[in-house]
Coordinates of C-alpha atoms and ligand atoms in Angstrom, one line a residue:
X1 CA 100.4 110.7 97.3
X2 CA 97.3 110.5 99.2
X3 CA 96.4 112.7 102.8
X4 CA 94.7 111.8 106.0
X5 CA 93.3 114.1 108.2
X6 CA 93.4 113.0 111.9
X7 CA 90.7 115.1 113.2
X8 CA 91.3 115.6 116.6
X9 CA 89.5 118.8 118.1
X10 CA 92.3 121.5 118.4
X11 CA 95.3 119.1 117.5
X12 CA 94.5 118.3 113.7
X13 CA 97.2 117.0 112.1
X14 CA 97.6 115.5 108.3
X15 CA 99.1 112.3 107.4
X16 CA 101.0 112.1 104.1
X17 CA 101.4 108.7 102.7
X18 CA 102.7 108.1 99.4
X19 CA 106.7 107.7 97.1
X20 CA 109.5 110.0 97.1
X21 CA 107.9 112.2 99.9
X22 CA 111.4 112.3 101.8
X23 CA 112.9 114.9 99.6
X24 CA 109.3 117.3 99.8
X25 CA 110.2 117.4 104.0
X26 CA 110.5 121.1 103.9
X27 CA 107.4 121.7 101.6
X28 CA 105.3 119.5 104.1
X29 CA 107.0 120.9 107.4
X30 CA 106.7 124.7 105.8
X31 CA 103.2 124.4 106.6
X32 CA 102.8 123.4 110.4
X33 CA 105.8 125.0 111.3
X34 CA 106.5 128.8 110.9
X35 CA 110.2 128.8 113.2
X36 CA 113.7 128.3 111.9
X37 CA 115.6 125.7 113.9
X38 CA 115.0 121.7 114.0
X39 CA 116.4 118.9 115.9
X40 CA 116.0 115.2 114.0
X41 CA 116.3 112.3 116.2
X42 CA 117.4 109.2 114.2
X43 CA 119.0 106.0 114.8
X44 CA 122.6 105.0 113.3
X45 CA 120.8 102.5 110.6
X46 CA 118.5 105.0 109.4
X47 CA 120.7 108.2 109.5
X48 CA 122.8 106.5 107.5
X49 CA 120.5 105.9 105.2
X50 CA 118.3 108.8 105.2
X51 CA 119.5 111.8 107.4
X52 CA 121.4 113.8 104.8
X53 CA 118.2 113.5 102.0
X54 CA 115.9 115.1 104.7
X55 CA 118.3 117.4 106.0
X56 CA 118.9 118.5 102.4
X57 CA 114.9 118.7 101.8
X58 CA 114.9 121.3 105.1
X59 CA 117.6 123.5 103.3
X60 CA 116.6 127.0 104.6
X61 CA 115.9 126.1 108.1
X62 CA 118.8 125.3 111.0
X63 CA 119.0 121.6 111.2
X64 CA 120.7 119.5 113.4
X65 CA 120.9 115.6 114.0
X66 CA 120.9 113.4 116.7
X67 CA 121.9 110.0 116.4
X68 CA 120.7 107.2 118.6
X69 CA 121.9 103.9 118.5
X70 CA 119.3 101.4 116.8
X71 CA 117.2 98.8 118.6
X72 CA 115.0 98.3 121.8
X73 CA 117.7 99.2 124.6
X74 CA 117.0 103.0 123.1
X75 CA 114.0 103.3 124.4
X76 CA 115.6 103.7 128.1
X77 CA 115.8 106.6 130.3
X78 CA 120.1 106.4 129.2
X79 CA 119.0 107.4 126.0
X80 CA 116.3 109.6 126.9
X81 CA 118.5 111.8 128.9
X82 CA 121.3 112.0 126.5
X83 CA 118.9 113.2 123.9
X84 CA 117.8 115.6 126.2
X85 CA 120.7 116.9 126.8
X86 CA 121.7 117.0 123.1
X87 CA 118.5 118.9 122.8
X88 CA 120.0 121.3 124.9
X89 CA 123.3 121.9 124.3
X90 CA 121.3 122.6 120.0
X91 CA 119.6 125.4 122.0
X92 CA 116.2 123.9 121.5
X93 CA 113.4 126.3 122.4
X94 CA 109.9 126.0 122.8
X95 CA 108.6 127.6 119.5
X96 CA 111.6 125.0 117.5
X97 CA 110.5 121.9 116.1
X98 CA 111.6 118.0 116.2
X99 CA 111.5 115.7 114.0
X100 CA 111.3 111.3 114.6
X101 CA 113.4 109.9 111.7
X102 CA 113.0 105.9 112.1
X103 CA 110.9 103.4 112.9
X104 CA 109.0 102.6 116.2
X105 CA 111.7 102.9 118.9
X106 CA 113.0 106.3 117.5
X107 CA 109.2 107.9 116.7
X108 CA 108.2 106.7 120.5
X109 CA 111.8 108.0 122.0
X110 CA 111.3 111.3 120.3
X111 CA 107.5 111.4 120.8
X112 CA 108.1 111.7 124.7
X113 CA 111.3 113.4 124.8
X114 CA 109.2 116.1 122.3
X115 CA 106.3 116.2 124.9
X116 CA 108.3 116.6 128.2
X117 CA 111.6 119.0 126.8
X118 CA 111.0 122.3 128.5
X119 CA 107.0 121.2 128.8
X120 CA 106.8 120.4 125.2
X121 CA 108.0 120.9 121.6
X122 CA 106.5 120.2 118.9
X123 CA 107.3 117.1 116.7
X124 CA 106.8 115.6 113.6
X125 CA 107.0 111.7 112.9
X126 CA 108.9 110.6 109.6
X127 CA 108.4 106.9 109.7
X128 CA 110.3 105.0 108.3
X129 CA 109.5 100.8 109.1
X130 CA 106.0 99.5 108.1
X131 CA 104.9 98.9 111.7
X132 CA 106.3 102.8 112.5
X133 CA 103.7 103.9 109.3
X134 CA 100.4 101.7 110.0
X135 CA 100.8 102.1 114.0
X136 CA 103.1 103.7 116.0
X137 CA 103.4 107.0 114.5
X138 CA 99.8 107.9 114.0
X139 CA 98.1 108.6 117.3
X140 CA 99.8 110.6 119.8
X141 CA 101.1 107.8 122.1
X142 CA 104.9 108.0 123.2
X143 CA 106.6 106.2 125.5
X144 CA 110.2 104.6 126.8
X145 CA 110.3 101.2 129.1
X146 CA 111.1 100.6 132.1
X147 CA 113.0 97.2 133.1
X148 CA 109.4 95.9 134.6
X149 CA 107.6 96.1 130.9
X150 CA 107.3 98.1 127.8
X151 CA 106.4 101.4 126.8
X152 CA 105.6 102.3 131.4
X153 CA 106.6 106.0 131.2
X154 CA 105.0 107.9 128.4
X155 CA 102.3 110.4 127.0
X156 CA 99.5 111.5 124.8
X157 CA 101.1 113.9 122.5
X158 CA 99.5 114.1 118.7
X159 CA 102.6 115.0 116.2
X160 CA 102.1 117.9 114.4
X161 CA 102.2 115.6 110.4
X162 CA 103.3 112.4 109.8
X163 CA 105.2 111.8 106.5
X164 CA 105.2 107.9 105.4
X165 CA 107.8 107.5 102.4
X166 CA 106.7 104.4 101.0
X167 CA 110.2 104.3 99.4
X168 CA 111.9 103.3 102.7
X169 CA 110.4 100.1 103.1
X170 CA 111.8 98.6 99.9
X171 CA 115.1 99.2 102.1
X172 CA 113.8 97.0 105.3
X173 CA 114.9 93.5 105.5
X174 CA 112.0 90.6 105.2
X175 CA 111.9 90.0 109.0
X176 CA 111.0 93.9 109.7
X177 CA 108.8 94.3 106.8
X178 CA 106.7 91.2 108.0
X179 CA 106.8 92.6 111.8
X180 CA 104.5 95.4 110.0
X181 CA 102.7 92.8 108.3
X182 CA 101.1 91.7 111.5
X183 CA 100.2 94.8 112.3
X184 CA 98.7 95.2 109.0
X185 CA 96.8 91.9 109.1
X186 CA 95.4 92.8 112.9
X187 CA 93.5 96.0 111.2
X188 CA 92.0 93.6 108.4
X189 CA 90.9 91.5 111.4
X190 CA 89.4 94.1 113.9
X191 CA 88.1 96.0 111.3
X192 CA 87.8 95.6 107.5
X193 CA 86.8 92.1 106.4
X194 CA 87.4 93.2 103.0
X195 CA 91.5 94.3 103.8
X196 CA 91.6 90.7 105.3
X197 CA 90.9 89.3 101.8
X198 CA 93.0 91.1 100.1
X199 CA 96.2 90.4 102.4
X200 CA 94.8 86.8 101.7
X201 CA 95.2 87.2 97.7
X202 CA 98.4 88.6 98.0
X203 CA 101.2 86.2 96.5
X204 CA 104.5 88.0 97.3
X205 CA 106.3 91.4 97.6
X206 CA 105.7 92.4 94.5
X207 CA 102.3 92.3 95.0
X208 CA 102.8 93.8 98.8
X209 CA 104.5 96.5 96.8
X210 CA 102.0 97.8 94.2
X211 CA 99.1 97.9 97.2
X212 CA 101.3 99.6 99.4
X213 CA 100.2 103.0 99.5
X214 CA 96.3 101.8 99.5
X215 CA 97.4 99.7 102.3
X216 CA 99.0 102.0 104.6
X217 CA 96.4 104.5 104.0
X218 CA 93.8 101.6 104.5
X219 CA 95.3 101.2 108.3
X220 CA 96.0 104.5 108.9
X221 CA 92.5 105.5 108.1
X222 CA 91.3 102.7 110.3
X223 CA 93.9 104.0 113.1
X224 CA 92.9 107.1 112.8
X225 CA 89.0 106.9 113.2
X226 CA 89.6 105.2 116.2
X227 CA 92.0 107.1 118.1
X228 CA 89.4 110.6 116.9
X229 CA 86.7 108.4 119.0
X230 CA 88.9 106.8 122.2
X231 CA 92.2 109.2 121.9
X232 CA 93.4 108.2 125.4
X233 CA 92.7 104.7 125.3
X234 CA 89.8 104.1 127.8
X235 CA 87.8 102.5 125.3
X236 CA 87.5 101.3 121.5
X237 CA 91.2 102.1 121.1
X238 CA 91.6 99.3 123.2
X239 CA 90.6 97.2 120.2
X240 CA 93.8 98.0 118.2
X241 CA 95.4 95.6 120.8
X242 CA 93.7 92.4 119.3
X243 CA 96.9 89.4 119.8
X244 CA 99.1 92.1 122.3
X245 CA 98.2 90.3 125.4
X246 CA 99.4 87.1 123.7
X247 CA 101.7 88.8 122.5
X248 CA 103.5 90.5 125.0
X249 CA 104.0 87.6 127.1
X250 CA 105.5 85.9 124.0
X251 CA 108.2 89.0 123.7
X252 CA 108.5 89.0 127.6
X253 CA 109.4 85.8 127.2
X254 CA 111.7 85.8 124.6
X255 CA 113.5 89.2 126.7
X256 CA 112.2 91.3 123.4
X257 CA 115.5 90.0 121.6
X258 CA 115.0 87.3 118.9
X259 CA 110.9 87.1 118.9
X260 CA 109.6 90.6 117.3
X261 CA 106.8 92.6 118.4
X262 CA 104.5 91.5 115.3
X263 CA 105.7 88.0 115.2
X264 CA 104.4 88.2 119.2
X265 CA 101.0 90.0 117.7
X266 CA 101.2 87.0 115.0
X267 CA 100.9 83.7 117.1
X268 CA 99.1 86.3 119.6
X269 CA 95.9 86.9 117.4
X270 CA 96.3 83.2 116.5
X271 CA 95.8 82.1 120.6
X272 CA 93.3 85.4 120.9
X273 CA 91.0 83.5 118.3
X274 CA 91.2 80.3 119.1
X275 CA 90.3 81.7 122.9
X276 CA 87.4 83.1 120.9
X277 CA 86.1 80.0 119.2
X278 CA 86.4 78.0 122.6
X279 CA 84.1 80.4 124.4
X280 CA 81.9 80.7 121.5
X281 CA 82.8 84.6 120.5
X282 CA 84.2 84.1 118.1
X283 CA 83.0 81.6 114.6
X284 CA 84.7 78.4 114.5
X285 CA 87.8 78.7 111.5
X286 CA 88.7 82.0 112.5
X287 CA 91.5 81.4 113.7
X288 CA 92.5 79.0 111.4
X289 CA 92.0 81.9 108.7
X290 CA 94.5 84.5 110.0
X291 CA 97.0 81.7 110.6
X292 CA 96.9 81.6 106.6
X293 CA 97.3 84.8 106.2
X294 CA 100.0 85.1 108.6
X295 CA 101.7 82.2 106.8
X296 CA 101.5 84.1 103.5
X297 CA 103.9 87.0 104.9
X298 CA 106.3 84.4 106.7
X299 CA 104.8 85.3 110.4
X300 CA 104.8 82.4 113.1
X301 CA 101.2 81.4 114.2
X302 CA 102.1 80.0 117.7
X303 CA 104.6 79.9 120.8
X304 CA 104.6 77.5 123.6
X305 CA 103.6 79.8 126.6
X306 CA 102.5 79.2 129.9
X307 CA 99.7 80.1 132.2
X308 CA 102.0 81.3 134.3
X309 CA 104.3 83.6 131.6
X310 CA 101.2 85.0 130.8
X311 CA 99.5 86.0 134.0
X312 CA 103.3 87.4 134.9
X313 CA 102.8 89.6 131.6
X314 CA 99.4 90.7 132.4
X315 CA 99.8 91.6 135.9
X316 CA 102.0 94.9 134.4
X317 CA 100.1 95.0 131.1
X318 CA 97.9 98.5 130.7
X319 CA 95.2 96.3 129.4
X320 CA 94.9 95.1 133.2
X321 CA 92.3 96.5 134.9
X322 CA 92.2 95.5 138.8
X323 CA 91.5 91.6 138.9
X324 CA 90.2 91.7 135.1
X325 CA 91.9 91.6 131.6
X326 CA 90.6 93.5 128.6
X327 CA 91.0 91.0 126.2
X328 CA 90.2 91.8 122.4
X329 CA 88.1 89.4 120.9
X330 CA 86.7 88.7 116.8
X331 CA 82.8 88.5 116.5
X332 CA 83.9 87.6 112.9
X333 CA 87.0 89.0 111.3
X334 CA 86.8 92.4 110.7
X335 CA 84.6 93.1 113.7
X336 CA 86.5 93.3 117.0
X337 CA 85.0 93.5 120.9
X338 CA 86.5 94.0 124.5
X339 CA 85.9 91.2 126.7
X340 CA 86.4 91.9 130.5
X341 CA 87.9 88.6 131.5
X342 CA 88.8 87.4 135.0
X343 CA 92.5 86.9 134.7
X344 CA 92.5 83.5 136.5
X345 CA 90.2 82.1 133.6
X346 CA 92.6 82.7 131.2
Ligands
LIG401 N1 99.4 100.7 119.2 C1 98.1 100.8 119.8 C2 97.6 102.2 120.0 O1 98.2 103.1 119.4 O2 96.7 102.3 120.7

């Protein structure tokens, strides 16, 4: 098992990466929470799966479950109210605790229902997809959508731990496991040339499977340092979305159903290169590069999309700012920059 401080001044928390850490839940939880009752938030394909080990692992503390149903259309106000409410009617208090059992829809549903229930409760993230352990659960940033765009209405609001079982990604299917792939890949490309290589070297899931834990640690660390810098997002944070403007037109188009977020990210840091290499950012072959890579983990390397889609996408992105676009560029892989572009030009 390894741990990864998030050092954030005042709102330290630890990250626990490593096998078989579902069933020490109570250990880990015993020491950031000193209270008696806890509400898990879960979705109906994880519960199933998973709900009754970590309840059992919290035996001495009140526990109660919530179920949500899985997918996208949870993270809605619908759903955000009725969890409220379930919160609620469990006789939630302030001093209680919450815990995110799932992947990325149920740790970002949780994350803000956490942060706004009677001003805020405290929370802790279980992932439990590979995207929800490299990215979504480290970091503080919670959100639902709105039907104009993604993740609209949300927060800053650090969990108290983070507990990554790498166990419970041997249960996700191959089209899940590689929408965390992007994500994985992105880090090796913004950030650490040497990750890149070894994602390159890596023949199948076996392989995937005996780096894990050095890999997930290996982004979180990389997640981590960055958010400690930028927490809310003004700056070099800004870098972790290399490929999302791509990207999120690509979903947009595709109304987030069939197209995942990291195959979006995939042919999205594909286009984001090969932007690069045209206006001399970024080294001819780059792009060429992470679309081997991609290949490797089954990811798709481009979309048709349209001036148009994408301008549509930007105009509500966050990354927007007035009349430009922050777009995240490679000076080489493993070394990413903001580029203030005028959206017209893209
Ligand atoms: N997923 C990008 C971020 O946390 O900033």
């Amino acid at each position: 098992m390894k741990i990864l401080k998030v050092n954030i001044p005042g709102r330290e928390y630890n990250i626990h990466i490593g096998s078989g850490l579902l069933e020490k839940t109570g250990e880990i939880v015993s020491e950031i929470f000193k209270g008696k009752r806890i509400a898990i938030i879960t979705d109906k394909n994880v519960g199933t799966l998973y709900a009754d080990k970590v309840t059992k692992a919290l035996a001495g503390y009140d526990v109660s479950v919530i179920t949500v149903d899985a997918g996208e259309k949870s993270k809605s106000f619908e759903t955000l109210q009725y969890v409220y409410t379930r919160l609620i009617e469990e006789g939630i208090t302030r001093t209680d605790l919450i815990v995110a059992l799932g992947g990325g829809v149920v740790g970002d549903l949780t994350g803000f229902a956490s942060s706004t229930i009677l001003r805020g409760v405290d929370f802790v993230q279980i992932p439990t997809t590979l995207l929800a352990q490299v990215d979504s659960s480290v970091g503080g940033k919670t959100a639902v959508n709105l039907p104009q765009g993604k993740n609209l209405v949300g927060s800053f609001c650090q969990p108290k731990a983070v507990i990554a079982d790498t166990d419970t990604l041997k249960t996700l299917s191959d089209k899940i496991l590689s929408d965390g792939m992007a994500e994985v890949i992105k880090y090796g490309a913004i950030c650490d040339a040497e990750l890149f290589e070894i994602l390159s070297n890596i023949k199948n899931n076996e392989e995937l499977f005996a780096k894990i834990e050095e890999i997930v640690y290996t982004c979180c660390r990389i997640k981590s340092e960055i958010v400690e810098e930028d927490e809310f997002d003004t700056g070099r944070r800004m870098i972790l979305n290399f490929g999302h403007t791509f990207g999120h037109a690509i979903e947009k188009k595709f109304n987030f159903s069939s197209v995942t977020h990291g195959m979006a990210v995939a042919a999205g840091m594909v286009m984001a290169a090969t932007w690069g290499e045209e206006n001399n950012v970024t080294p001819k072959g780059t792009a060429e590069k992470i679309e081997a890579v991609l290949k490797n983990y089954n990811l798709p390397t481009a979309y048709d999309l349209t001036k148009e889609e994408l301008l549509a996408s930007a105009g509500v992105d966050k990354k927007s700012d007035g009349g430009l676009i922050n777009l995240i560029l490679l000076n080489r892989i493993g070394d990413a920059v903001i580029h203030k572009i005028d959206r017209q030009s893209i």
